[in-house]
Short mmCIF file of C-alpha atoms and ligand atoms in Angstrom, two decimals:
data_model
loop_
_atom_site.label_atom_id
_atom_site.label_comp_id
_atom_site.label_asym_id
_atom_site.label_seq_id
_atom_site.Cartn_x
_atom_site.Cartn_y
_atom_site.Cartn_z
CA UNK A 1 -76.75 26.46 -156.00
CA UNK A 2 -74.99 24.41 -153.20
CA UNK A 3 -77.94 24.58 -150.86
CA UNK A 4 -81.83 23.66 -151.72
CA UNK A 5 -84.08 25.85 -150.96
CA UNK A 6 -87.25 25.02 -148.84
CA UNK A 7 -90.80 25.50 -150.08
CA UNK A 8 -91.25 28.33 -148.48
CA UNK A 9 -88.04 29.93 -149.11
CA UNK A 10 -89.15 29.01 -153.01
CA UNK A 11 -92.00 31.14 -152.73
CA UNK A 12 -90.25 33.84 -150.92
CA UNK A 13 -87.93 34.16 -153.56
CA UNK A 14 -90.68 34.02 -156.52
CA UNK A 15 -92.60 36.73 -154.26
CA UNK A 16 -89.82 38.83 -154.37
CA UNK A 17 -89.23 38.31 -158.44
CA UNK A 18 -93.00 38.99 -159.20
CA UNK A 19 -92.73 41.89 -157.21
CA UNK A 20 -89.88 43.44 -159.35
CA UNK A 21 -91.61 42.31 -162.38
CA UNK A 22 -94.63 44.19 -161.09
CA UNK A 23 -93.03 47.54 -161.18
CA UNK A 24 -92.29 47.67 -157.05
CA UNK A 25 -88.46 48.64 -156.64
CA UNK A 26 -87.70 48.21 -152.71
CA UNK A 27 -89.58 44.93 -151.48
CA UNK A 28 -89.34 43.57 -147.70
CA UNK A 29 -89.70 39.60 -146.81
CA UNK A 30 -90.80 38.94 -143.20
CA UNK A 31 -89.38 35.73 -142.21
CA UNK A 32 -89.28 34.41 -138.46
CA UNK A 33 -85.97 34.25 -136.72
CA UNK A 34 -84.30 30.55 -137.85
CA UNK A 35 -86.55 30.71 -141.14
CA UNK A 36 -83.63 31.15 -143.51
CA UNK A 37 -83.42 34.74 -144.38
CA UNK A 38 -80.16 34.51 -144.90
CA UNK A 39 -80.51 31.37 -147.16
CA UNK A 40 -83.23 33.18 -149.06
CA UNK A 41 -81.02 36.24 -149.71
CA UNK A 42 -77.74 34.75 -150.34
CA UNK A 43 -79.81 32.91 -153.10
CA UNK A 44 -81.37 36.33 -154.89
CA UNK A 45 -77.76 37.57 -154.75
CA UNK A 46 -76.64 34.38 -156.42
CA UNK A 47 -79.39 34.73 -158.91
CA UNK A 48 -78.80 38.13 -159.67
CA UNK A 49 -75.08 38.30 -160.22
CA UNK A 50 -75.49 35.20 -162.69
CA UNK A 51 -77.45 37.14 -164.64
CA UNK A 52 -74.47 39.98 -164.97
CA UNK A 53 -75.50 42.30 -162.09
CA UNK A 54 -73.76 43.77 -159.06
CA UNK A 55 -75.18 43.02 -155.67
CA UNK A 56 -74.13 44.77 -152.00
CA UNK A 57 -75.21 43.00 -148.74
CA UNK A 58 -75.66 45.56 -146.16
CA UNK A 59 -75.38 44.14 -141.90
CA UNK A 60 -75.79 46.42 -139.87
CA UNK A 61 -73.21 45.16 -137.42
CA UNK A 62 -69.33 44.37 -137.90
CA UNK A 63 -70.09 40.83 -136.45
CA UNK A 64 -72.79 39.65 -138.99
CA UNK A 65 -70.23 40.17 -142.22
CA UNK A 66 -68.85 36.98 -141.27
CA UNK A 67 -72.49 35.12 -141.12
CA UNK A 68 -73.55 36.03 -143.93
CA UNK A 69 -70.24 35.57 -146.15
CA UNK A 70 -70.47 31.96 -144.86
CA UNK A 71 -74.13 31.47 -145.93
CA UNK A 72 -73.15 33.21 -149.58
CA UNK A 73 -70.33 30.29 -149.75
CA UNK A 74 -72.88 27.83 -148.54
CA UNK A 75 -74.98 28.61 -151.73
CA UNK A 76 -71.80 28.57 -153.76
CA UNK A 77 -72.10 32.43 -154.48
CA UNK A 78 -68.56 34.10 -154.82
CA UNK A 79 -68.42 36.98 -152.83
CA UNK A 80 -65.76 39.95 -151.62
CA UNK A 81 -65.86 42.22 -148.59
CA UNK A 82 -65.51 45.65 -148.00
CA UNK A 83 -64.55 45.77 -144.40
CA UNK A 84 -60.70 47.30 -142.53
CA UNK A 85 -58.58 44.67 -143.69
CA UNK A 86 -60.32 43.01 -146.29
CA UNK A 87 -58.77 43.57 -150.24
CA UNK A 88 -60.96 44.66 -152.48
CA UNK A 89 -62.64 42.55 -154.88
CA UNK A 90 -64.31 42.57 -158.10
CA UNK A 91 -66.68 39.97 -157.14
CA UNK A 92 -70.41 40.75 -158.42
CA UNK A 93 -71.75 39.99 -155.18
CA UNK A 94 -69.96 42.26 -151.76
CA UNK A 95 -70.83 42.15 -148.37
CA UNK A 96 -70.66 45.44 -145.99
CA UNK A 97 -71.72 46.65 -142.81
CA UNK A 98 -73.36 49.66 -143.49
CA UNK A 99 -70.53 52.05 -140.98
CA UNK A 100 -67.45 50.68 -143.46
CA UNK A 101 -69.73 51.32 -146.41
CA UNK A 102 -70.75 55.24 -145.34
CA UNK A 103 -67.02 55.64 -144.85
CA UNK A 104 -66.31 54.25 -148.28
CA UNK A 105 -68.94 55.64 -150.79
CA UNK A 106 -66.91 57.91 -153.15
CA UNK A 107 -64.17 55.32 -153.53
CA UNK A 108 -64.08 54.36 -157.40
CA UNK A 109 -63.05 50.67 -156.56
CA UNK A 110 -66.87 50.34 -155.63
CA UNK A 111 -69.16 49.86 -158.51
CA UNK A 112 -72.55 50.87 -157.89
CA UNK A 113 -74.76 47.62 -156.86
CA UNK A 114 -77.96 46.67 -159.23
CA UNK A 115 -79.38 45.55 -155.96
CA UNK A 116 -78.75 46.40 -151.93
CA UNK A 117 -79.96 43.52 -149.86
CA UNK A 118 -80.13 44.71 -146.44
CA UNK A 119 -80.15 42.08 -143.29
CA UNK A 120 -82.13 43.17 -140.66
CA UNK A 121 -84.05 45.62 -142.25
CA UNK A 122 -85.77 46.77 -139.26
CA UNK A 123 -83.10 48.94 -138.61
CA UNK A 124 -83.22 50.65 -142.13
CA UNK A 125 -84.41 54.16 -141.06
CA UNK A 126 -81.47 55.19 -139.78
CA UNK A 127 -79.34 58.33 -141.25
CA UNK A 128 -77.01 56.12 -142.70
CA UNK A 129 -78.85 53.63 -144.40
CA UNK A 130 -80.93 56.72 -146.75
CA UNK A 131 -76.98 58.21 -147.13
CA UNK A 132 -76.33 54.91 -148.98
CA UNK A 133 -79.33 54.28 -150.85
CA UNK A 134 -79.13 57.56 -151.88
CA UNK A 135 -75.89 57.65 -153.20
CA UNK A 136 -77.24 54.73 -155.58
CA UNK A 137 -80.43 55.88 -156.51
CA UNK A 138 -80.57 53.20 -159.48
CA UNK A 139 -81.04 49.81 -157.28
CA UNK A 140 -83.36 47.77 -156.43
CA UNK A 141 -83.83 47.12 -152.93
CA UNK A 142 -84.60 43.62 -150.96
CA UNK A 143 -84.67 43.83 -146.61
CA UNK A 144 -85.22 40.73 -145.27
CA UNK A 145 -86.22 40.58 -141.42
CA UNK A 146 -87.94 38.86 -138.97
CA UNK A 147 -89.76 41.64 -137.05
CA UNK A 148 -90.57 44.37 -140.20
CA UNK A 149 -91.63 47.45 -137.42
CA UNK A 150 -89.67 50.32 -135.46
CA UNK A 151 -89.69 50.35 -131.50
CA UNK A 152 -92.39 53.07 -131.89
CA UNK A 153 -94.79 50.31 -133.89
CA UNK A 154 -94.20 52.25 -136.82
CA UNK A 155 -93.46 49.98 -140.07
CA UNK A 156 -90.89 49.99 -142.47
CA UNK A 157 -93.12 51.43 -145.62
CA UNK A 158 -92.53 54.29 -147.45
CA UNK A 159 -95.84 55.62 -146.41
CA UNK A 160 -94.30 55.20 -142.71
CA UNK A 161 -91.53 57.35 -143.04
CA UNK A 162 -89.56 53.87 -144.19
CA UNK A 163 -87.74 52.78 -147.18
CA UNK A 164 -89.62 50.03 -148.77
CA UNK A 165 -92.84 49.67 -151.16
CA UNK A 166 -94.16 45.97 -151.26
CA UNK A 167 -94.06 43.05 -148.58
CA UNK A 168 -93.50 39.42 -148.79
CA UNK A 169 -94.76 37.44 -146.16
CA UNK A 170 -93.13 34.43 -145.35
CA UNK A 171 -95.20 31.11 -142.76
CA UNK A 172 -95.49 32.58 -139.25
CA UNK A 173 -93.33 30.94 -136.55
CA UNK A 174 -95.94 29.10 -135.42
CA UNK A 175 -96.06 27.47 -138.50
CA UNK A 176 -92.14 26.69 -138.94
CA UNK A 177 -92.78 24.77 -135.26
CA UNK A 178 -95.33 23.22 -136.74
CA UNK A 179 -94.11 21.81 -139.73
CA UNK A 180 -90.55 21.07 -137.31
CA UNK A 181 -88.14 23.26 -138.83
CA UNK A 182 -88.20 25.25 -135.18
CA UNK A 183 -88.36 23.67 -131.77
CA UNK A 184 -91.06 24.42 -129.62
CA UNK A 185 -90.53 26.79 -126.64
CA UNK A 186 -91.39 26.50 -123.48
CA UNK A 187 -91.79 29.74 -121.59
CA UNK A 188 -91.27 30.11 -117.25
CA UNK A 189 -91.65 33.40 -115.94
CA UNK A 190 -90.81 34.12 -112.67
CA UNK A 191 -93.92 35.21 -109.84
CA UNK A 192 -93.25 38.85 -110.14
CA UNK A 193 -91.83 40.42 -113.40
CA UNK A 194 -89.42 43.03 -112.15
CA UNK A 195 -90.59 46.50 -111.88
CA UNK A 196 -89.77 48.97 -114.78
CA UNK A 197 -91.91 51.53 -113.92
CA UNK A 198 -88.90 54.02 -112.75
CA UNK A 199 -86.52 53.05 -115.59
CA UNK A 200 -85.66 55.42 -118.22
CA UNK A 201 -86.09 55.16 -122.14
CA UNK A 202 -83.09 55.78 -123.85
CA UNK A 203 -82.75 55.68 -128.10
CA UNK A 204 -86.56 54.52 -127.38
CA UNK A 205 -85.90 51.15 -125.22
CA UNK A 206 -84.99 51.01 -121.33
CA UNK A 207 -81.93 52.56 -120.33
CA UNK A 208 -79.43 50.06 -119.88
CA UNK A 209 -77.26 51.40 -117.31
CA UNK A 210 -80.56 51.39 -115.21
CA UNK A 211 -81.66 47.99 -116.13
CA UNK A 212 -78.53 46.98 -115.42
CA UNK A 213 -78.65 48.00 -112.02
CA UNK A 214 -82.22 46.68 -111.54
CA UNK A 215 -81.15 43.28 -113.23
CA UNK A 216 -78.36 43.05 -111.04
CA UNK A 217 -80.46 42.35 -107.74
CA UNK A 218 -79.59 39.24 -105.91
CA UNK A 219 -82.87 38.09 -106.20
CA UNK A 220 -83.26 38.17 -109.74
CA UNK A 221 -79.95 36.50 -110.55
CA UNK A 222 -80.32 34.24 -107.55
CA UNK A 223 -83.44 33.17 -109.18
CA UNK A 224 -81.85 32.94 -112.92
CA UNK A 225 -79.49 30.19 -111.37
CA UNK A 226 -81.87 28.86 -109.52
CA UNK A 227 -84.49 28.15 -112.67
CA UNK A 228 -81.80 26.95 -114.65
CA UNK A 229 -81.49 24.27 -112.28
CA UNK A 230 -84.52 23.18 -111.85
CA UNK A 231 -86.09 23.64 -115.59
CA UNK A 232 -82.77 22.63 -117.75
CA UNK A 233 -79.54 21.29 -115.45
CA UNK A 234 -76.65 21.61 -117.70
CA UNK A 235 -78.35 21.94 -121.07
CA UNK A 236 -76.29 24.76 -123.36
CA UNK A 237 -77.97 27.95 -122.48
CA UNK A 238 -77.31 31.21 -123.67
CA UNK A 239 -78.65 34.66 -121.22
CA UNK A 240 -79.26 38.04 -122.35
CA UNK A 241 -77.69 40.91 -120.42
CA UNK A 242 -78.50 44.21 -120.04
CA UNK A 243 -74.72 45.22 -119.69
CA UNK A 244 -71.24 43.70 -120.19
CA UNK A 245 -70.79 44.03 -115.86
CA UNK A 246 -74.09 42.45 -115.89
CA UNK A 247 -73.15 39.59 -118.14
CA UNK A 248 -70.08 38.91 -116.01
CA UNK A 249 -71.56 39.10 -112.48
CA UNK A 250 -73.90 36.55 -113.79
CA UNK A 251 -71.73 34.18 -115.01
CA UNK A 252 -70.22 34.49 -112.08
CA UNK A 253 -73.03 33.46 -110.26
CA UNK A 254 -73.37 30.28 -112.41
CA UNK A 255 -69.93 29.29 -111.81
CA UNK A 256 -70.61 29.89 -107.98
CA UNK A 257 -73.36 27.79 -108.06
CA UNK A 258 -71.27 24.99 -109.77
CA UNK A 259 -72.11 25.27 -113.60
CA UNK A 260 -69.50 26.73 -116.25
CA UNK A 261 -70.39 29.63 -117.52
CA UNK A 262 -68.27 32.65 -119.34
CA UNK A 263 -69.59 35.58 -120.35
CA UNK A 264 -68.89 37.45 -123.81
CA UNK A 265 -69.67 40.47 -125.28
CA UNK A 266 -69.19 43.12 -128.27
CA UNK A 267 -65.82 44.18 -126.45
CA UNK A 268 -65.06 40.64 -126.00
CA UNK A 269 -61.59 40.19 -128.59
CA UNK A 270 -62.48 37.50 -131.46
CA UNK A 271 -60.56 34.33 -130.71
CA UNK A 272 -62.19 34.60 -126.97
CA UNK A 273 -65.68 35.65 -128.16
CA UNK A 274 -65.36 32.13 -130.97
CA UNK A 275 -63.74 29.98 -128.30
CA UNK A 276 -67.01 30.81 -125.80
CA UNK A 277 -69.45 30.11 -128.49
CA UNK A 278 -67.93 27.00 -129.58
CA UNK A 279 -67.91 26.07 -126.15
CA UNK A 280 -71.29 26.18 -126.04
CA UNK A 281 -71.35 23.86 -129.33
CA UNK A 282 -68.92 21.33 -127.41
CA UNK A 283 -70.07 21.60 -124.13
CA UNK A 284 -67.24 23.25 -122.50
CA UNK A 285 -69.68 26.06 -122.18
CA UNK A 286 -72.95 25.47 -120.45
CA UNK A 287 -74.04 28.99 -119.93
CA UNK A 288 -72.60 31.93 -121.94
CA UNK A 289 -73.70 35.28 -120.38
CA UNK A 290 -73.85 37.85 -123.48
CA UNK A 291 -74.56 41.42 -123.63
CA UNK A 292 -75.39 42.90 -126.67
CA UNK A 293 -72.98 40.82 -128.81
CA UNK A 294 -75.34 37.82 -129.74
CA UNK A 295 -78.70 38.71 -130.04
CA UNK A 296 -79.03 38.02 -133.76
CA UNK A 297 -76.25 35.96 -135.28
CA UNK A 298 -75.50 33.33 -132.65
CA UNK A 299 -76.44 30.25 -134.53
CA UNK A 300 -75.67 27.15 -132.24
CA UNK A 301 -78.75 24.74 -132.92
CA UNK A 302 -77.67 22.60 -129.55
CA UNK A 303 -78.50 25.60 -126.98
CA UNK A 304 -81.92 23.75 -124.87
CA UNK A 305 -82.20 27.17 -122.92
CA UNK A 306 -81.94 30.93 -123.35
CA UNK A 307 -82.50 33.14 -120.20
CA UNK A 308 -84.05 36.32 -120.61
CA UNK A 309 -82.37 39.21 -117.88
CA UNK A 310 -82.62 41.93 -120.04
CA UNK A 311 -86.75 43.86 -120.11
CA UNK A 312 -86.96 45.21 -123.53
CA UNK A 313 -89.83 47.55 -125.52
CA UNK A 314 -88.55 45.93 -128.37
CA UNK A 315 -90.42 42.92 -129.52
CA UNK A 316 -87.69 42.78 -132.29
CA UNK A 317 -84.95 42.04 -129.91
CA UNK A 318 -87.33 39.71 -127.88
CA UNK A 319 -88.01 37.52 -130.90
CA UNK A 320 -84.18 37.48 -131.51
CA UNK A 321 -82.82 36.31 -128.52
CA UNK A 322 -85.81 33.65 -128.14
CA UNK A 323 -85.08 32.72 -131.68
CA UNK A 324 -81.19 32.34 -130.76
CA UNK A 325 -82.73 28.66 -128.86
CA UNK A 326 -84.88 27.62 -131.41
CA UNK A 327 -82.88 25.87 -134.13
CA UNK A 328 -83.61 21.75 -134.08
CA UNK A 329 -81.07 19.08 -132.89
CA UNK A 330 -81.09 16.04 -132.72
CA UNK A 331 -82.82 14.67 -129.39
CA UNK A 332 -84.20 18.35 -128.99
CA UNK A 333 -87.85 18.06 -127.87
CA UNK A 334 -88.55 21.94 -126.71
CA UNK A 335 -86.50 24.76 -125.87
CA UNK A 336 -86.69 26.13 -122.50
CA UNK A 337 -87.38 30.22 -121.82
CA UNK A 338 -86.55 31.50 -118.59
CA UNK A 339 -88.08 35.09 -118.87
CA UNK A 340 -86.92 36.63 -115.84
CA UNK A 341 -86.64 39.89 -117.74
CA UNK A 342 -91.23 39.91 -117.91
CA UNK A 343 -90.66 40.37 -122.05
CA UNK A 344 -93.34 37.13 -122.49
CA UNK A 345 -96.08 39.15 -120.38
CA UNK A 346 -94.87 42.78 -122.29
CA UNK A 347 -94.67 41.48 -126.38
CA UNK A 348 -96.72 37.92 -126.04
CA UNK A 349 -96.20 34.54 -126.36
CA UNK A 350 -92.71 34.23 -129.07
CA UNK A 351 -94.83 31.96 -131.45
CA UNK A 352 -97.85 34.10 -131.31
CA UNK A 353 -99.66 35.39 -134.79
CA UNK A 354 -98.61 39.01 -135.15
CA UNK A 355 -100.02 40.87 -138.09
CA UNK A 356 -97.16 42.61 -140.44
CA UNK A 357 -97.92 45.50 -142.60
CA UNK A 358 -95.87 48.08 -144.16
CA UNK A 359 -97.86 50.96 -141.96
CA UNK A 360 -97.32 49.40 -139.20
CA UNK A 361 -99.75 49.17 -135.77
CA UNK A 362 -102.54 51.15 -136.06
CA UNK A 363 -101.76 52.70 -132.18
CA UNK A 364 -98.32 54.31 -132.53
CA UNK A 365 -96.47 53.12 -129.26
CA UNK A 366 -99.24 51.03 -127.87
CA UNK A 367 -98.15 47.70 -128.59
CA UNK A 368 -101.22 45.39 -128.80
CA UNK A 369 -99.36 41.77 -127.81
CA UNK A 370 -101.45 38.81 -127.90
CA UNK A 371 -102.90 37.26 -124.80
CA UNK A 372 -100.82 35.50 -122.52
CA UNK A 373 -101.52 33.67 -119.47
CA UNK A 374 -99.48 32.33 -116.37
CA UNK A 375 -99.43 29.13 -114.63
CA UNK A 376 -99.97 30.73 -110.97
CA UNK A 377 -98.40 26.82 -109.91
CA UNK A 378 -95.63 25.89 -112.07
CA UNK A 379 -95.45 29.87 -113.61
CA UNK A 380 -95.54 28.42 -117.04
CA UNK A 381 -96.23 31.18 -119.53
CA UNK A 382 -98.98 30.08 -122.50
CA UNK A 383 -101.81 31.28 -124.77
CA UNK A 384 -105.09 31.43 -122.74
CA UNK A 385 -106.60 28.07 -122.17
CA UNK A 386 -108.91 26.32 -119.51
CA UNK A 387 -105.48 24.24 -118.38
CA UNK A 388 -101.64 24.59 -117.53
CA UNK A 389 -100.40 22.94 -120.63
CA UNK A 390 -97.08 21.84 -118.50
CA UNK A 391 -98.55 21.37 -114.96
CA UNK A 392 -102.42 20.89 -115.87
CA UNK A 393 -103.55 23.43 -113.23
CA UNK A 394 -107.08 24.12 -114.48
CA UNK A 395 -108.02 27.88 -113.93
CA UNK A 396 -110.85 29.07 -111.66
CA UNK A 397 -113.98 30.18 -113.66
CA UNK A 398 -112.58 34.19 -112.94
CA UNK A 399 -109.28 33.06 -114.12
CA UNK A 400 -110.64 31.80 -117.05
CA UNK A 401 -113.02 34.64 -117.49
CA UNK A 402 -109.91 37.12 -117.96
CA UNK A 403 -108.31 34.74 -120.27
CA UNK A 404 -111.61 34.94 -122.45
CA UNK A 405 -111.92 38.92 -122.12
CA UNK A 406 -108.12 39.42 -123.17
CA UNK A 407 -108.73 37.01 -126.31
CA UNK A 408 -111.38 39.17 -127.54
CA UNK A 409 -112.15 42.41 -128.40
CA UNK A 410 -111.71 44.06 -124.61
CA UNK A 411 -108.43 43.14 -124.63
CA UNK A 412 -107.38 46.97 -125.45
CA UNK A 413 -108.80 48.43 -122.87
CA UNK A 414 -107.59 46.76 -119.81
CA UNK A 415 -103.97 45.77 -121.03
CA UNK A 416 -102.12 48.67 -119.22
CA UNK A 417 -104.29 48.09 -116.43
CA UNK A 418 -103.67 44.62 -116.13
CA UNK A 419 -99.78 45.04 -117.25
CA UNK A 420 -99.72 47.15 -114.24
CA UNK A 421 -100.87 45.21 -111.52
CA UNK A 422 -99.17 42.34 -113.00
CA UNK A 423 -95.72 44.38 -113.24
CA UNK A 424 -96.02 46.70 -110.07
CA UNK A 425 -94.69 45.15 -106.64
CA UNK A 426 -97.01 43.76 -104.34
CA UNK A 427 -96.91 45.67 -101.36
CA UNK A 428 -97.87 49.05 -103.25
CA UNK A 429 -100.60 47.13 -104.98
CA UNK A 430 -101.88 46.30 -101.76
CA UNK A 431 -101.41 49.41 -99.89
CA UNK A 432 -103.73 50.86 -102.48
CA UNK A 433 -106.60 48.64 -102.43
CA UNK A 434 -108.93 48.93 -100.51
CA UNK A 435 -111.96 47.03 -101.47
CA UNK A 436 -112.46 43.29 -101.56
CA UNK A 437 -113.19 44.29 -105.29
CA UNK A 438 -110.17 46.10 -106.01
CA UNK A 439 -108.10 43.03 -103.65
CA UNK A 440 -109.95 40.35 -106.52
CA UNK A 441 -108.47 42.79 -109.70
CA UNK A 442 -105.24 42.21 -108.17
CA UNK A 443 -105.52 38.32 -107.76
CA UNK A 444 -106.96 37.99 -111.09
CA UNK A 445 -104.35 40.16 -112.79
CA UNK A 446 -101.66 37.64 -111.19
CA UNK A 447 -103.55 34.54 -111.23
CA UNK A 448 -103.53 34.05 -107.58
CA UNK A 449 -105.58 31.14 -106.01
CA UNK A 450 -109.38 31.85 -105.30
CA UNK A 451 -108.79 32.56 -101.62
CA UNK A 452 -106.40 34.73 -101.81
CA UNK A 453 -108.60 37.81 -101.53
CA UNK A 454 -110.07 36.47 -98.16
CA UNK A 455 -106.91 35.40 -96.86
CA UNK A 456 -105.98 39.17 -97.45
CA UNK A 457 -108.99 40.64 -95.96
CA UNK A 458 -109.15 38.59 -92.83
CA UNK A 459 -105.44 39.42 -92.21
CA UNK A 460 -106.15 43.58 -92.30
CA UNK A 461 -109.67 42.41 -90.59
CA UNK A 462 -107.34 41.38 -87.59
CA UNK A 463 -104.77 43.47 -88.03
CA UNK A 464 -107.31 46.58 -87.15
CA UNK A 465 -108.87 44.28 -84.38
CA UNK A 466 -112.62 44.75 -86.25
CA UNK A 467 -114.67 42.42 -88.51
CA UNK A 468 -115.03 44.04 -92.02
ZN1 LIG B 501 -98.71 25.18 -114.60
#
């Protein structure tokens, strides 16, 4: 093998081999996003065709053949591809995306795989993924993903409706930070997460034809340039869209604003799509607007920034496009998140501890997401704690109080509650309350300063010309 493993890669893969020795046919490892599940794959596929057996790599997406043929030649694994214009090969190990393969199934110049290894495994419920598996009934199965749940919560297990029947879990991503094989993220949201109540679900996240159009407000993009400014000048940055026309209009607005920014997406043609990205490598780039194109894949270890425009229900996608920013380079310290899109205050902090399990959650479309607090000074988003960690605000005792209540066990009860007067705009908020009690649930819920309740109530108090 070309490439040494890590330790933890190590154990993955012995996981994985004690699993098959055990009797278990169709194992998942849960890595983090920039742990090396690609590493850790192309090196079972190496393993296994040395010993005389046939392996198939499944993507999911045209765009990932090429990532992980180049980590299979990294490990020194040779490797063909069954893709439109590719020859076929009679290399042990193949790489597919699973639409070529579906086409492709009855053609004899296929042998049937020993093992499927399937990238991204998260999305290995849909129709075509049990068409293939069950066209080779025989082979063992290894998913590798960072995020091992469906948008509903539900998990990836057999007993869940899923395809697999043993899990391997790999160090959380707190732990990779902490040992320095990620960066360390800072989060900034903005003062008020945009407002999603009215937006459709669509294939079970927000409809992005809607988001687009709520994304696309001046104010939000205005402020997307403007935090870029401010938190990383010029550092490479990559932003999630909710659209292609979103992606553009917001590069647009970098390049008005001075920076040089381009914007790529799926539709984007290849050379164009490369050039941007390696742009971003070189510098030539200092914002790349994507939509949909980039969100797992995109390895460039020098981008200091990714902004978030794009809400999603999918922690999944969340953890991706965070994870896009959090490869080290040298002179790295941090990487900067500028979560316009509210997905910090929806799915939790990116390096919180989640618990994985083949069932999935326990509440079916009630995400629990750990505790989060923000800065109401500097808008820094972080776990719970008496102080700021970036601007050392220190939280008023009630502050602190909710921190304390959503750490523990109470935490289930008020989460829509609070999610909702975090979320909701202002002026209905205040339209509705009409109790100094119901004014201090507000200012909690959005860490507003101690007198901002009596600010509010001595305003109406002279607005209606009476003392209250
Ligand atoms: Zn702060």
């Amino acid at each position: 093998m070309a490439v040494s493993l890590r330790d933890y890669q190590e154990h993955a893969v012995l996981a994985v081999r004690q699993a098959y020795l055990s009797g278990k046919r169709r194992v998942l490892v849960v890595l983090p996003t920039g742990g090396g599940k690609t590493v850790v794959f192309a090196h079972v596929a190496g393993a296994t065709a040395e010993r005389g057996n046939r392996v198939l790599i499944l993507v999911h997406r045209r765009e990932l053949i090429r990532q992980a043929s180049r980590k299979l030649t990294d490990a020194g694994v040779k490797h063909g591809i069954i893709a439109p214009g590719f020859t076929p090969t009679k290399d042990p190990v193949q790489v597919a995306s699973v639409q070529t393969l579906a086409r492709r199934l009855e053609d004899p110049r296929y042998a049937a795989p020993d093992l499927i290894v399937i990238d991204e495994a998260h999305h290995a419920i849909a129709g075509q993924w049990a068409t293939i598996s069950a066209a080779y009934p025989n082979a063992r199965l290894l998913g590798v993903t960072a995020t091992p749940a469906r948008l509903d919560g539900r998990g990836l297990g057999v007993d869940a409706g899923g395809c697999f029947d043993d899990l391997v879990l790999g160090p959380s991503m707190a732990d990779l930070i902490q040992r320095g094989f990620l960066t360390p993220a800072k989060v900034f949201a903005p003062a008020e997460a945009p407002d999603l109540d009215g937006v459709r679900t669509k294939g079970g996240d927000y409809d992005a034809a809607e988001l687009s159009e709520l994304m696309s407000q001046p104010r939000i993009v205005g402020d997307a340039v403007e935090h870029y400014a401010r938190h990383c000048p010029g550092q490479p940055a990559i932003c999630f869209s909710p659209s292609v026309a979103h992606a553009e209009a917001t590069a647009e607005a970098f390049r008005k604003a001075g920076w040089r920014a381009q914007a790529a997406s799926g539709s984007t043609p290849g050379p164009e799509r490369d050039a941007a990205i390696k742009g971003l490598e070189t510098g030539a780039v200092q914002v790349l607007c994507s939509c949909d194109l980039i969100s797992e894949g995109l390895d460039v270890p020098a981008v200091g920034a990714v902004i978030l425009l794009r809400p999603t229900k999918s922690l999944g996608l969340f953890l991706q496009q965070v994870g896009r920013g959090l490869r080290p380079a040298p002179g790295k310290t941090h990487l900067i998140v500028l979560d316009h899109a509210g997905n910090t205050l929806t799915h939790g902090m990116p390096d919180a501890e989640r618990e994985w399990s083949l069932e999935g959650r326990k509440k079916r479309g009630k995400a629990k997401a750990p505790p989060v607090s923000q800065c109401p000074t500097c808008f820094a988003c972080h776990a719970p704690a008496p102080k700021c960690p970036e601007c050392g605000h220190a939280y008023q005792r009630a502050e602190r109080a909710e921190a304390e209540v959503m750490d523990g066990q109470l935490q289930e009860v008020d989460a829509a509650r609070l999610e909702s007067l975090r979320r909701r705009p202002l002026k209905d908020l205040l339209r509705e309350a009409t109790t100094r009690d119901q004014l201090t649930e507000i200012a909690k819920a959005r860490g507003y300063k101690k007198g901002w309740t009596f600010h509010v109530m001595k305003e109406r108090a002279g607005r209606q010309g009476a003392l209250v």
